[in-house]
Coordinates of C-alpha atoms in Angstrom, one line a residue:
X1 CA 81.5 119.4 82.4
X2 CA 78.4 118.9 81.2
X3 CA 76.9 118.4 85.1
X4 CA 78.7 121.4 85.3
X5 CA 76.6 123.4 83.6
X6 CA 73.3 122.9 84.9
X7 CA 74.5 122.8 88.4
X8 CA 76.4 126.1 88.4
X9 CA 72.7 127.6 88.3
X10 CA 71.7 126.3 91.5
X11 CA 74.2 126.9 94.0
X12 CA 72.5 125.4 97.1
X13 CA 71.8 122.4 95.0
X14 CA 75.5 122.3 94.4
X15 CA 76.3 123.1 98.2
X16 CA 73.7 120.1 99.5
X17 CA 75.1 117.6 97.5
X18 CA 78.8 118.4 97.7
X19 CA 79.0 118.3 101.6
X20 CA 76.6 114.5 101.4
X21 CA 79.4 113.6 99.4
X22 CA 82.4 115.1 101.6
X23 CA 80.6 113.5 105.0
X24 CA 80.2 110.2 102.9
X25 CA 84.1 109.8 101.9
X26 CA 85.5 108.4 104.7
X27 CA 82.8 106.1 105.2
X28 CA 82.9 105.1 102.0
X29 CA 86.9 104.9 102.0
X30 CA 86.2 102.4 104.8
X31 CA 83.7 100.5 103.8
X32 CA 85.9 99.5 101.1
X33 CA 89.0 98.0 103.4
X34 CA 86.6 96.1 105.2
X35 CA 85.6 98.6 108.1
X36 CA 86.1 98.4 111.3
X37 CA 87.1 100.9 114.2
X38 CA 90.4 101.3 113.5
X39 CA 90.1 101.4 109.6
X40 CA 87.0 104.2 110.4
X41 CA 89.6 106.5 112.0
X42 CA 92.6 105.3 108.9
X43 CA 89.7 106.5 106.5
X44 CA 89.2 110.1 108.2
X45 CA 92.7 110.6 108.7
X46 CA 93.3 110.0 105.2
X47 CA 90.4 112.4 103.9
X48 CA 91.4 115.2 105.9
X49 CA 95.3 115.3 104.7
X50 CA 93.8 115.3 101.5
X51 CA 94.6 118.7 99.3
X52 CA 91.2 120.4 99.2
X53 CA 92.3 123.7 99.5
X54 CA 93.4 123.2 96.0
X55 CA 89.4 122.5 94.9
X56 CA 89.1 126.2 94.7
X57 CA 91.2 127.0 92.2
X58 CA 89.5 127.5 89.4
X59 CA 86.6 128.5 91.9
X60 CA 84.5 126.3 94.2
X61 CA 81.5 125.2 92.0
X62 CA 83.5 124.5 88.9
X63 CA 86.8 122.7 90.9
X64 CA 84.2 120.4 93.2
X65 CA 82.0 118.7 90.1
X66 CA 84.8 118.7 87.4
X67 CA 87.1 117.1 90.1
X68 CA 85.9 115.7 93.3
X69 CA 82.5 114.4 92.1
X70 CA 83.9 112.2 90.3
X71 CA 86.7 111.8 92.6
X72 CA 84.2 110.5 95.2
X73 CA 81.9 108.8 91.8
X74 CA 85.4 106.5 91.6
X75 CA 85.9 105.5 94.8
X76 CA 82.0 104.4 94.9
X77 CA 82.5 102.6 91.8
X78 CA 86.0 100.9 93.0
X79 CA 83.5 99.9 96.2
X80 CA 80.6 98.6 93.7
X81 CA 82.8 96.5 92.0
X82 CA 85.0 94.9 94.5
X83 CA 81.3 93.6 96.0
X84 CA 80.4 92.3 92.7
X85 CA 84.1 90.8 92.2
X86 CA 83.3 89.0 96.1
X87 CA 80.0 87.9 94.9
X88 CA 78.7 89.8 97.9
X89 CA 74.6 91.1 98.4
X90 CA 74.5 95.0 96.7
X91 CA 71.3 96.8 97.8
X92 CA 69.0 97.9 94.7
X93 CA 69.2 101.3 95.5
X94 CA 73.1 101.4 95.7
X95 CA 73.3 99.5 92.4
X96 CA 70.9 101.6 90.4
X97 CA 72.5 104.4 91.6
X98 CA 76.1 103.2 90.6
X99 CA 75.0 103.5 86.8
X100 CA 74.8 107.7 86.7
X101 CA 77.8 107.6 89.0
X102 CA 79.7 105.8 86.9
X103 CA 78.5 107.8 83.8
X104 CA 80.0 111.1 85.6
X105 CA 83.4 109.7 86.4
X106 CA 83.5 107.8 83.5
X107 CA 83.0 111.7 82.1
X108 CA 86.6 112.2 83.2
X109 CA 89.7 110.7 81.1
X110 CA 92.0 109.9 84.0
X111 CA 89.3 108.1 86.2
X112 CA 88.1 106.5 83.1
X113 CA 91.0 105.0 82.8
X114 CA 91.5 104.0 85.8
X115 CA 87.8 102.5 86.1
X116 CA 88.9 100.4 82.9
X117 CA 91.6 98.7 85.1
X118 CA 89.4 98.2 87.9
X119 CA 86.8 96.5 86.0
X120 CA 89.7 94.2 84.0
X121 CA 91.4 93.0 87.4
X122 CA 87.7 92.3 88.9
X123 CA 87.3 90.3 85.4
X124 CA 90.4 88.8 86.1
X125 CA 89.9 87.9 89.9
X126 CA 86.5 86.5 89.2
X127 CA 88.0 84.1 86.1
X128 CA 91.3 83.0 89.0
X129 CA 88.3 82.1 91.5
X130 CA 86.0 80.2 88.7
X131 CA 83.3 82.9 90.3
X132 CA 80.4 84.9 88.7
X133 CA 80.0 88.6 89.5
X134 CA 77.0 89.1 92.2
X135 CA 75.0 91.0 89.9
X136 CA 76.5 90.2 85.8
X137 CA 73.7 93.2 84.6
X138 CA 75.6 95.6 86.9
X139 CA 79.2 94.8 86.1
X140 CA 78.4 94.9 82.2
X141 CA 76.7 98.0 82.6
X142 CA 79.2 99.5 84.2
X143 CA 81.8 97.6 81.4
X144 CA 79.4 99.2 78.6
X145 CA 79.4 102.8 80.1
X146 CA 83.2 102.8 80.1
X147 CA 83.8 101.8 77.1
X148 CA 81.2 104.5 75.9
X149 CA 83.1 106.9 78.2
X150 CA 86.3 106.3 76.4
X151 CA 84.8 106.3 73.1
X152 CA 83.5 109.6 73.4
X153 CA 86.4 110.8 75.5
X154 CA 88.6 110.0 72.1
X155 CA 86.2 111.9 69.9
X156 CA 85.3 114.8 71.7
X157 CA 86.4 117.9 69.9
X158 CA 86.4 119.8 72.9
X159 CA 90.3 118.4 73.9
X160 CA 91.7 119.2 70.9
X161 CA 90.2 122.2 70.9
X162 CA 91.0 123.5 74.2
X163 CA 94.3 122.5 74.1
X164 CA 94.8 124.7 70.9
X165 CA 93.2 127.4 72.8
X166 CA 95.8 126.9 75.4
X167 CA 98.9 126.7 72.7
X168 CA 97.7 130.3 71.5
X169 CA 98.4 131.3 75.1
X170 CA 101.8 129.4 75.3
X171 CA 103.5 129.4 71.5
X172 CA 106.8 127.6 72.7
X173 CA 104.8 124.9 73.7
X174 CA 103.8 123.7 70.4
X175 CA 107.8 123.3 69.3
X176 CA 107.8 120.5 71.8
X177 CA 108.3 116.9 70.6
X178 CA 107.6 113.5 72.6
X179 CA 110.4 113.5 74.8
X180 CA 110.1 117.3 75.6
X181 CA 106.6 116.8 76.5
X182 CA 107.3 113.6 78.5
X183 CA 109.9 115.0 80.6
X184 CA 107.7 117.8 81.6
X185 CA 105.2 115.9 82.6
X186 CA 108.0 113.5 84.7
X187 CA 109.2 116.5 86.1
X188 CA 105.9 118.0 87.1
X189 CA 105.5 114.9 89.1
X190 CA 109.1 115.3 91.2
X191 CA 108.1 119.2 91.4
X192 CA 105.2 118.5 93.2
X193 CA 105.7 115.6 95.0
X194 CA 109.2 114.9 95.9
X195 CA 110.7 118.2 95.2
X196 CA 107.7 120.1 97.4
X197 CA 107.8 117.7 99.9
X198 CA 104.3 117.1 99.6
X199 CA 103.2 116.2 102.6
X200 CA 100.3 113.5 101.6
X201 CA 103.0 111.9 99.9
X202 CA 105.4 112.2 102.9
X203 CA 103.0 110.8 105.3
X204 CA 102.0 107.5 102.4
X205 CA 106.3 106.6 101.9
X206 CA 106.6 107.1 106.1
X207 CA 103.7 104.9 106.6
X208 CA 104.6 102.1 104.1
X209 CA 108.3 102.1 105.3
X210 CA 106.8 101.7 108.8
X211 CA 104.3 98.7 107.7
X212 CA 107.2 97.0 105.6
X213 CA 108.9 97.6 109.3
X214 CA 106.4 95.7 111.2
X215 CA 106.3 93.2 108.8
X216 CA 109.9 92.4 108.2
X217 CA 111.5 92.9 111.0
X218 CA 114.9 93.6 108.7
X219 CA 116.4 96.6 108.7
X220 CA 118.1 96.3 104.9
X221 CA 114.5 96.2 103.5
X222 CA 113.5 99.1 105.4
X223 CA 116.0 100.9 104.3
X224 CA 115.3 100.2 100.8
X225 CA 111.9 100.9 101.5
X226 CA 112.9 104.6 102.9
X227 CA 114.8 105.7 100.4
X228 CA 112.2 108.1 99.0
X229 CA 112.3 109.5 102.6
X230 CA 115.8 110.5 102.6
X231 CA 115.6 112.4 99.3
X232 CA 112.8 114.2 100.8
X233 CA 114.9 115.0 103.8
X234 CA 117.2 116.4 101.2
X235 CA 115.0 118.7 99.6
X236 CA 114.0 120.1 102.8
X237 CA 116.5 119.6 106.0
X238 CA 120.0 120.1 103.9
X239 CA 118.7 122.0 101.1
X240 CA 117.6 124.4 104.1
X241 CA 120.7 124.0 106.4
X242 CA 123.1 124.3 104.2
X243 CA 121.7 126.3 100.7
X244 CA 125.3 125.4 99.1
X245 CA 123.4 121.8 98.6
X246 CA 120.7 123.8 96.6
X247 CA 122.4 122.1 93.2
X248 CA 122.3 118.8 94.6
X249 CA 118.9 119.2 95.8
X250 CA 117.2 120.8 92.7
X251 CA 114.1 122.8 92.9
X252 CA 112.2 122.5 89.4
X253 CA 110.4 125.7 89.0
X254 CA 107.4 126.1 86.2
X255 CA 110.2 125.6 83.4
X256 CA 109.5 125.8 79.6
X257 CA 113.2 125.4 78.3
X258 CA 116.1 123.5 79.6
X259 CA 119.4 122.1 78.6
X260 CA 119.7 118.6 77.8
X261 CA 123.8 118.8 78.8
X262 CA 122.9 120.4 82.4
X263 CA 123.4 118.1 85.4
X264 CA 120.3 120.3 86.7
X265 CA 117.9 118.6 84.2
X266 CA 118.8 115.0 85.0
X267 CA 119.3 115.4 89.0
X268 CA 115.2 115.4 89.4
X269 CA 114.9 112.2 86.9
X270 CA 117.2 110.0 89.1
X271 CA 115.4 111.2 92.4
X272 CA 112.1 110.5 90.8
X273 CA 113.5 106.9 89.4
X274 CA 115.3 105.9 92.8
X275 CA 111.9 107.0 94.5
X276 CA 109.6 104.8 92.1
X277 CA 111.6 101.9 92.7
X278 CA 112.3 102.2 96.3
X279 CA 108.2 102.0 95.7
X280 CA 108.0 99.4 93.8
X281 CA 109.8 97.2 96.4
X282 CA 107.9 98.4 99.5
X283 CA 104.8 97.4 97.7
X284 CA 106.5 94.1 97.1
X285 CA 107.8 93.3 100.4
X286 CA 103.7 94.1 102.0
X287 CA 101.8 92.5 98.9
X288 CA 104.2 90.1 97.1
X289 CA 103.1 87.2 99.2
X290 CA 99.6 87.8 96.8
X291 CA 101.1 88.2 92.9
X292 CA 97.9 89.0 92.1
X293 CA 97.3 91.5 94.7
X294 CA 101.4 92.9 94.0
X295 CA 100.5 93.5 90.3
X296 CA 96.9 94.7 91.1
X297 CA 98.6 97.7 93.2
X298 CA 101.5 97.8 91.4
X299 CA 99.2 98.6 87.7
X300 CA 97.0 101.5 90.0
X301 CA 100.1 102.9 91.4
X302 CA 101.1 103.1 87.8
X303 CA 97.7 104.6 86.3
X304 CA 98.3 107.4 89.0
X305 CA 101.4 108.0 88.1
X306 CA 100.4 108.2 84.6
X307 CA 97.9 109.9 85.1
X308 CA 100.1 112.5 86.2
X309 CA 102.7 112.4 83.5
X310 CA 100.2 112.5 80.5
X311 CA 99.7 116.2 81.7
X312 CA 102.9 116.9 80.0
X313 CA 101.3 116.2 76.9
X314 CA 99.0 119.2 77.7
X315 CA 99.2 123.0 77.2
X316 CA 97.2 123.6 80.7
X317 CA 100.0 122.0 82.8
X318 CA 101.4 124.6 84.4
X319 CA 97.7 126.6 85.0
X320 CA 95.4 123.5 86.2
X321 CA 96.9 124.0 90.2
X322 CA 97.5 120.4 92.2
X323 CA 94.1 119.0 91.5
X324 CA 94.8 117.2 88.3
X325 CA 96.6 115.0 90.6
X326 CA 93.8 113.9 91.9
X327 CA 93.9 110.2 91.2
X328 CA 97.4 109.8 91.7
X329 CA 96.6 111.0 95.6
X330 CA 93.9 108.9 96.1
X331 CA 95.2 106.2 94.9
X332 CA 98.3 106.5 97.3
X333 CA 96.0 106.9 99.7
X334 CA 94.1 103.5 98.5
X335 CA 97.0 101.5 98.4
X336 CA 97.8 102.9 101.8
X337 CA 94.9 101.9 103.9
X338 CA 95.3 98.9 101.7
X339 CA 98.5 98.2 103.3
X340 CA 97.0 99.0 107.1

C-alpha cells in the first residue's frame, strides 16, 4: 500500500495509468501464449469475463493499485521471465522497467508467492535445457527482489496488526484452531466458485472439458473431465427446479459456526474434492504428454488455490469482497489460454 498512498493524491495520475494498464492486458495476456490472431481475440475474451466490478469495493483508487496493479505487475513479470527462460532478445526499456514492477507485486503476499514459483520453474527449465537466462542481471534481480519481498512480507508488523484489528471486530474468530480456519478458507473457495456458479470458473471447466474433447476423442475422459460441470448444474438447474434438492446442493452462506456431525458441513468438501480432481485430470490428459509442463500447471493451479484458502487464516475473509481471488482467476485464466 505504500504506492497507495502517494497515488491517492493525484487522482488523474491514478486514472491515466490505470486505463494504460487495462488497454495493455490483453495484449500483454497474448503476448505471453505466443500471439497470434486467434490468441489476440482468446486474450480479450478472457479480460473482459474477468470480475472487475468487484475492483470497487473498497473504492476505486484503493481496490485498482492494492489489487490489479499488481495483478497486471504479475502477468508482466510471468512475460519477462518466460523470455529470459527462452533466451529470447528483451528490449532495455522493458527490462529496466520490469525491476519497479516486480518490486510492486512482489509488495503483495499472494503474487509473491506465486512470482517465487515462476522464477524456480524458469530456474528449473533453463538447468533441463543446459541454457543460460537471456539477461542473468535481470532474472537475479528479479530473484533478489522476491526474496526481499518475502522477507519483508514476513516481518511487517502491519499483518499482524491488522488482523488483530479485525479479531476486535469478529471475537469468535480468535477461538478458531487450524482446522477451523482451514475449512473456512476451503469452503470460501466452493462458496464462491462452485457453489455461486461463478461464471469465470464456469466458462475455464467448459472450455478445458471441450479441449480435452478435441484432443481425445473419448468420451470416458471427457466425462471425467466434466465432472465439475455437473455439480455446477446442480447448484443451479436442480437446486432451482426442484428446491427439495436444496440439502443436497448446499449453499454455504458467510458462516462462523458449524457442526462437525452435520451432513451440511461435509457435502461442500466432497464437491470441492471431486471438482479439484476432475481438474487435476483434465490438466493431465491436455499437458501430461510434457511432465514438466503437467507439474508446472499443475503447482500454479495449486498457488491459486492456495492462495485462496490461506484467507481462512484471516479475520478480513468474509469483508475483503471477490477480489482476493485475484490470482486464483487469473491463473485459471492462464492455464486456459495455455491450453488453447
Amino acid at each position: 500500500e505504500f504506492l497507495l498512498v502517494e497515488i491517492i493524491k493525484y487522482p488523474l495520475l491514478w486514472r491515466l495509468i490505470d486505463l494504460a494498464l487495462f488497454i495493455s492486458f490483453p495484449v500483454l495476456l497474448s503476448k505471453i501464449f505466443g500471439g497470434g490472431k486467434w490468441m489476440n481475440w482468446c486474450a480479450t475474451a478472457a479480460v473482459l469475463i474477468f470480475p472487475f466490478h468487484d475492483m470497487g469495493t473498497a473504492g476505486w483508487i484503493t481496490t485498482t493499485v492494492t489489487h490489479f496493479w499488481p495483478f497486471w505487475g504479475f502477468f508482466y513479470v510471468a512475460w519477462v521471465i518466460r523470455k529470459l527462460a527462452l533466451a529470447e532478445k528483451i528490449h532495455p526499456a522493458a527490462a529496466v522497467f520490469a525491476v519497479p514492477v516486480a518490486v510492486v507485486t512482489g509488495s503483495h503476499e499472494q503474487y509473491a508467492v506465486i512470482m517465487t514459483l515462476l522464477l524456480v520453474l524458469s530456474g528449473v527449465y533453463l538447468w533441463k535445457t543446459h541454457r543460460k537466462p537471456g539477461n542473468a542481471v535481470l532474472f537475479w534481480t528479479l530473484a533478489v527482489i522476491d526474496v526481499v519481498s518475502l522477507l519483508v512480507i514476513a516481518l511487517c508488523p502491519g499483518n499482524a496488526g491488522r488482523n488483530a484489528v479485525s479479531i476486535a471486530d469478529l471475537p469468535v474468530y480468535a477461538t478458531f484452531g487450524f482446522g477451523q480456519k482451514l475449512y473456512l478458507g476451503l469452503l470460501s473457495i466452493e462458496r464462491v466458485f462452485i457453489a455461486n456458479a461463478d461464471i469465470v470458473f464456469f466458462l475455464v471447466v467448459l472450455i478445458w472439458t471441450w479441449l480435452v474433447w478435441e484432443k481425445t476423442k473419448d468420451y470416458r475422459r471427457t466425462f471425467l473431465s466434466a465432472l465439475p460441470l455437473l455439480i455446477l448444474f446442480g447448484q443451479t438447474v436442480l437446486r432451482t427446479a426442484y428446491p427439495g434438492l436444496s440439502g443436497l446442493f448446499v449453499m454455504p452462506g458467510e458462516i462462523l459456526e458449524w457442526s462437525w456431525s452435520d451432513l451440511s458441513t461435509w457435502i461442500p468438501m466432497v464437491y470441492l474434492a471431486v471438482t479439484v480432481a476432475a481438474m487435476v485430470y483434465a490438466l493431465y490428459q491436455l499437458f501430461g504428454d510434457d511432465l514438466f509442463a503437467f507439474i508446472s500447471v499443475l503447482l500454479l493451479v495449486g498457488c491459486g488455490f492456495g492462495a485462496g484458502m490461506v484467507l481462512g487464516f484471516m479475520a478480513t475473509i468474509y469483508v475483503s469482497g471477490e477480489r482476493v481471488y485475484a490470482p486464483l482467476y487469473g491463473i485459471l485464466l492462464a492455464v486456459t489460454l495455455s491450453g488453447i
